[in-house]
CSV table of C-alpha atoms in Angstrom, one decimal:
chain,number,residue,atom,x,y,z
G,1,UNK,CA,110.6,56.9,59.4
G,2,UNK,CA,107.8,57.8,57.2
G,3,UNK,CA,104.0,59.2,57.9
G,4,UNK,CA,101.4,60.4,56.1
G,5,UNK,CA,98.5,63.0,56.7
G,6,UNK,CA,95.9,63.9,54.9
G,7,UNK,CA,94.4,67.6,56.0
G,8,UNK,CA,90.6,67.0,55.7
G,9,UNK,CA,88.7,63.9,57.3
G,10,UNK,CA,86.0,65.4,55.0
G,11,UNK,CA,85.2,67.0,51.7
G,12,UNK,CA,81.7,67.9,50.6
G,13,UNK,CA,81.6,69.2,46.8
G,14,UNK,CA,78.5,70.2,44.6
G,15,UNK,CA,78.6,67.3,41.4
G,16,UNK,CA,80.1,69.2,38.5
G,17,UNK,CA,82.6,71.1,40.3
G,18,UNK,CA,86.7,71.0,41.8
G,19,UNK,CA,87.3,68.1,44.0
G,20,UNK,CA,91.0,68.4,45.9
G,21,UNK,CA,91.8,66.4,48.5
G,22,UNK,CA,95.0,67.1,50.7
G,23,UNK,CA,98.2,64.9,51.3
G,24,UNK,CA,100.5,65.6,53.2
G,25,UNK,CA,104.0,63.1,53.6
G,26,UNK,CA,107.1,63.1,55.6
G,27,UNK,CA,110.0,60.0,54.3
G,28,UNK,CA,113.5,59.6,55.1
G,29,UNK,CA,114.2,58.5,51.5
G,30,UNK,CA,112.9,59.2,48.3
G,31,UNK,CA,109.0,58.0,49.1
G,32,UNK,CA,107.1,56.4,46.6
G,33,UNK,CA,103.1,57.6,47.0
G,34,UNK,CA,99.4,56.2,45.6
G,35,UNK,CA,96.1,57.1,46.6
G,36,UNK,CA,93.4,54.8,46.5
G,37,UNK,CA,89.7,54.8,46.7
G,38,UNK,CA,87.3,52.5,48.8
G,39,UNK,CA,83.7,52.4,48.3
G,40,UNK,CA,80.8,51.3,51.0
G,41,UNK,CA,81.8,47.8,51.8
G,42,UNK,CA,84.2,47.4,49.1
G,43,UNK,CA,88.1,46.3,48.7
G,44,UNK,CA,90.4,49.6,47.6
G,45,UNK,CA,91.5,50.3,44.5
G,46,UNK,CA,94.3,51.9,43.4
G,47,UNK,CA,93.8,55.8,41.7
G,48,UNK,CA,97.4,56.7,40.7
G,49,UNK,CA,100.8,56.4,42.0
G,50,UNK,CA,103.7,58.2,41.6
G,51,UNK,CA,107.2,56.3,41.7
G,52,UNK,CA,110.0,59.3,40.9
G,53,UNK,CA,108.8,59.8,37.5
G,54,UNK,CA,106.7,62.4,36.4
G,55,UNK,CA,105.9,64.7,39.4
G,56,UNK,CA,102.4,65.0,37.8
G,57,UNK,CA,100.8,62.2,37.8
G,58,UNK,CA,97.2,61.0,36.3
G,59,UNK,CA,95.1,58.5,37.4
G,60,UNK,CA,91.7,56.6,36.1
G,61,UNK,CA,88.4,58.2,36.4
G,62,UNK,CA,90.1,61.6,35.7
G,63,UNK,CA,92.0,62.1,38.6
G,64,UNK,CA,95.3,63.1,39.0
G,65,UNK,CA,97.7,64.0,41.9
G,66,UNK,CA,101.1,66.4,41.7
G,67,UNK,CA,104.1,65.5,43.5
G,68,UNK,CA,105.8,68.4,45.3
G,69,UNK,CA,108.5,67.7,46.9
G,70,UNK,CA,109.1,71.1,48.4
G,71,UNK,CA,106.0,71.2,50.5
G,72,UNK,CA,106.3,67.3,50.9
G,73,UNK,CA,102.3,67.2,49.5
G,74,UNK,CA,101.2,65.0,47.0
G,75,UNK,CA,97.5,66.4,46.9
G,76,UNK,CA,94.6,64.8,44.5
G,77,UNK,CA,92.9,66.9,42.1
G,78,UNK,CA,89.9,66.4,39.5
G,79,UNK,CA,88.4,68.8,37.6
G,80,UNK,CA,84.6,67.9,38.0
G,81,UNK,CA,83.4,66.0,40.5
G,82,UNK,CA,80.7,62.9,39.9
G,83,UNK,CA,78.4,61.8,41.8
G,84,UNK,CA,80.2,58.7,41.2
G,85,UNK,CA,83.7,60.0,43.4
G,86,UNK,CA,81.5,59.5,46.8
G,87,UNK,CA,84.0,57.4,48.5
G,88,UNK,CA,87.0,57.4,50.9
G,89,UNK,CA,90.4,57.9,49.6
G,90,UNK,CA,93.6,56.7,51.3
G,91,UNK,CA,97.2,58.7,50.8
G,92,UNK,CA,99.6,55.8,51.3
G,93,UNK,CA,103.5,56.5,51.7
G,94,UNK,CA,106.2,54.0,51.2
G,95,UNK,CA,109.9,53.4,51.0
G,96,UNK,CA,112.1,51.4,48.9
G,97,UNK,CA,115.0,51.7,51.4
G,98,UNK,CA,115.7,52.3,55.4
G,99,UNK,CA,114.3,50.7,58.2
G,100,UNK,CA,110.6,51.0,56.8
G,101,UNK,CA,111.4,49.4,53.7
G,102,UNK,CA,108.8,47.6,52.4
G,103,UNK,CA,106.2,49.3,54.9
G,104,UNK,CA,103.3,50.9,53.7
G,105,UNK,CA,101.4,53.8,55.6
G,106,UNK,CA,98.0,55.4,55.3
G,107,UNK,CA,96.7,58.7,56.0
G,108,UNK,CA,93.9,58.5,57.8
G,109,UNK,CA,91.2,59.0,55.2
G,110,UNK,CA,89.0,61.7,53.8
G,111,UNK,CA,85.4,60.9,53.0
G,112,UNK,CA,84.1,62.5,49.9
G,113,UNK,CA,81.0,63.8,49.4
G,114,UNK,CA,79.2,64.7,46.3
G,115,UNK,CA,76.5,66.2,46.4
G,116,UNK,CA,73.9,66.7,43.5
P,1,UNK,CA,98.0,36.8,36.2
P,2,UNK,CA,98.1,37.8,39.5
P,3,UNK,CA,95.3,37.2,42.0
P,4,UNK,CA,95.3,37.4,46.0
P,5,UNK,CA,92.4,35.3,48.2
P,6,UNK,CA,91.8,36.3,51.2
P,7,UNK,CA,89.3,34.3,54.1
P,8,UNK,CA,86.8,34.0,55.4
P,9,UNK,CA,85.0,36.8,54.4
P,10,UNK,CA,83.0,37.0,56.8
P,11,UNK,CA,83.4,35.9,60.7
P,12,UNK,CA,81.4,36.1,63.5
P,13,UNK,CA,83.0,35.0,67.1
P,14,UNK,CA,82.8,35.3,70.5
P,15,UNK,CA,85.1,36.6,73.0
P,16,UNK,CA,87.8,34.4,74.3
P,17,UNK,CA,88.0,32.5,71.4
P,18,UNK,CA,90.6,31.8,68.5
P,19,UNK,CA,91.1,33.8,65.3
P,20,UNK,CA,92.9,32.6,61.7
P,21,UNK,CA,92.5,34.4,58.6
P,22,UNK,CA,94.3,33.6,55.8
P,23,UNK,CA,95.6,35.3,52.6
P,24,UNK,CA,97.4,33.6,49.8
P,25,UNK,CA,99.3,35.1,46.7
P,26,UNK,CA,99.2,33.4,43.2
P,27,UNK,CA,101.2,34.3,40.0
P,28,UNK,CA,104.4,36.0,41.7
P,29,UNK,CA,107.1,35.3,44.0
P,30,UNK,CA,108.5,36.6,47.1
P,31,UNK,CA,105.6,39.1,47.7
P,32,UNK,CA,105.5,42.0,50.3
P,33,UNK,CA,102.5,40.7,52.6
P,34,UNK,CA,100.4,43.4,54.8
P,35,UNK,CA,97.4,43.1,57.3
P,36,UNK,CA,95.6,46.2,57.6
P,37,UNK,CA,93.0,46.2,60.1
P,38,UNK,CA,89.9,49.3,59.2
P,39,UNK,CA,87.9,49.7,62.8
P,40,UNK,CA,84.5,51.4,61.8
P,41,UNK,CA,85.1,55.5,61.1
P,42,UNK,CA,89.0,54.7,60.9
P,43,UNK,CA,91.5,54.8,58.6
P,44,UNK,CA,93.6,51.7,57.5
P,45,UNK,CA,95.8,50.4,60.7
P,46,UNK,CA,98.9,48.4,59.6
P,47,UNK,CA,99.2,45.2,61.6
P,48,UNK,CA,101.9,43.4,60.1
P,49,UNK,CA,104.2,43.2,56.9
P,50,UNK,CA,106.3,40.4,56.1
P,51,UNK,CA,109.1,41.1,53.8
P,52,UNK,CA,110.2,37.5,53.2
P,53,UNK,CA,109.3,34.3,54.7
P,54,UNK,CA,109.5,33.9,58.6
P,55,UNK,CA,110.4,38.0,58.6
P,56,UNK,CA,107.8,39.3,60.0
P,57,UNK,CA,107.1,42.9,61.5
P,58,UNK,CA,104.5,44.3,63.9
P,59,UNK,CA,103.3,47.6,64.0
P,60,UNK,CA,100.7,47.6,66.7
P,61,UNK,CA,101.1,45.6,70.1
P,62,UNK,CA,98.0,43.5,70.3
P,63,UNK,CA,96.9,40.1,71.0
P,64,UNK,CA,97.0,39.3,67.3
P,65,UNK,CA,99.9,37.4,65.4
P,66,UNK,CA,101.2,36.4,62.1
P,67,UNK,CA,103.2,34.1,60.2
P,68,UNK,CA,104.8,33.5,56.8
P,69,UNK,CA,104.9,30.0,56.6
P,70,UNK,CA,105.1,29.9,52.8
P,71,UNK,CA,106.4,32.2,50.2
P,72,UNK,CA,102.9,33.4,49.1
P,73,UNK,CA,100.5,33.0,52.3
P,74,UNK,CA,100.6,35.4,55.4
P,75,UNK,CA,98.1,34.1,58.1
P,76,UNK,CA,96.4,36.4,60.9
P,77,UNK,CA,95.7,34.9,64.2
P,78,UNK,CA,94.9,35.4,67.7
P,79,UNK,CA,94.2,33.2,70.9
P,80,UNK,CA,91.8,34.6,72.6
P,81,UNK,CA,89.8,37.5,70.8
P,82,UNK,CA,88.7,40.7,72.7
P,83,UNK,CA,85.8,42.6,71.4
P,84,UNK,CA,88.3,45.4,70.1
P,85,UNK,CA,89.0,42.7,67.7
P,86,UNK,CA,86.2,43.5,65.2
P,87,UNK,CA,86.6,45.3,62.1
P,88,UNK,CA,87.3,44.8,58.8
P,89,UNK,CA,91.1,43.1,57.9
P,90,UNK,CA,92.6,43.5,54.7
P,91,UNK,CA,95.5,41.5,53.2
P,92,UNK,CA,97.9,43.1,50.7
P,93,UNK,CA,101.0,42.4,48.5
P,94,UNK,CA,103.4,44.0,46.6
P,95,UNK,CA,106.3,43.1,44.3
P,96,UNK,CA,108.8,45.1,46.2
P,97,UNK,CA,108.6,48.4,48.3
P,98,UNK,CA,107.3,51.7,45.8
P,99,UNK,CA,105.3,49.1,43.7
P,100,UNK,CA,101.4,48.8,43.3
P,101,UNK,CA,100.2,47.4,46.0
P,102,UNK,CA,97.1,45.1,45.8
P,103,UNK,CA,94.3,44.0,48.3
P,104,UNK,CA,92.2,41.5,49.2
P,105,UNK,CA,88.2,41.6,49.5
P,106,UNK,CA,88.5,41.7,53.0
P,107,UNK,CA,87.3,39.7,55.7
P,108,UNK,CA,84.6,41.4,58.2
P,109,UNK,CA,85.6,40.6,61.6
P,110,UNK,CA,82.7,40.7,64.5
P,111,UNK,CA,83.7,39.6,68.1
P,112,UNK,CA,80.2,39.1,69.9
């Protein structure tokens, strides 16, 4: 079984400073993660994703997420936000083995908001 | 290259009556399919995922259905819509499980 939850439905940030934006996972085998971004009315696109290499992992538009696997998180970071970021981002989990292989699961979102 | 088409776009029916989206796949082989469904405020509902062709697996009861019928197209229907139909459907594939997975443009959904 796998799920996904991310901690905040929203996140309101000043432009210019810390965006982080919580993920939280469970998998029965070793999970493979992304987030991805959706703006108004658009298709999502992928940010990073992390596949059991690198437990830090950076994305475009200077994002980058950290794989822990001790606190089952995979939370997304950047160091100054854009007025740009205003979107919703998506934690999805998946498996590559089990009975959920090939499924993919979503958090539930969390809408960014930058203000200026 | 890779590409995924996804349609119609845009859809506007009434209640009662039938539903067919379709997504199709170009530049790879045996794909992983999804349909996601996003209601309005929601997050991204898995519908179905198709693993190969004629395997299909449904997350959600509901009056909708899909099918494989070729290697690189996953089709969405239903027979009668109910207004809790609407929202916005996304079709995805992936080369495998724990690869990139990539989406359609969506097709916006509004049962009247």
């Amino acid at each position: 079984a796998q799920s996904v939850t991310q901690l905040d439905s929203h996140v309101s940030v000043s432009e210019g400073t810390p965006v982080l934006l919580r993920c939280n996972y469970s998998s029965s085998y070793s999970p493979s993660l992304f987030w991805y971004v959706q703006h108004p009315n658009k298709g999502l696109q992928l940010l990073l994703k992390y596949t059991s290499a690198a437990t830090l992992v950076k994305g475009i538009n200077g994002f980058e997420a950290e794989f822990k696997k001790s606190e089952t998180s995979f939370h997304l970071t950047k160091p100054s936000a854009h007025m740009s970021d205003a979107a919703e981002y998506f934690c999805v989990v998946t498996n590559a083995g089990g009975t959920s292989y090939g499924k993919l699961t979503f958090g539930q979102g969390t809408i960014l908001t930058v203000h200026p | 290259s890779q590409t995924i088409h996804q349609w119609p776009a845009t859809l506007v029916q009434p209640v009662g009556s039938p539903l067919s989206l379709e997504c199709t796949v170009e530049g790879t082989s045996n794909p992983n399919l999804y349909w996601y469904r996003q209601a309005a405020g929601r997050g991204l509902q898995l519908l179905f995922y198709s693993v190969g062709i004629g395997q299909i697996s449904s997350e959600v009861p509901q009056n909708l259905s899909a099918s494989r019928p070729q290697d690189r197209q996953f089709i969405l229907s239903s027979k009668k819509l109910l207004l809790s139909d609407s929202g916005f459907y996304l079709c995805a594939w992936a080369q495998g499980a724990g690869n990139t997975i990539y989406f359609g443009e969506g097709s916006w959904l509004t049962v009247v």
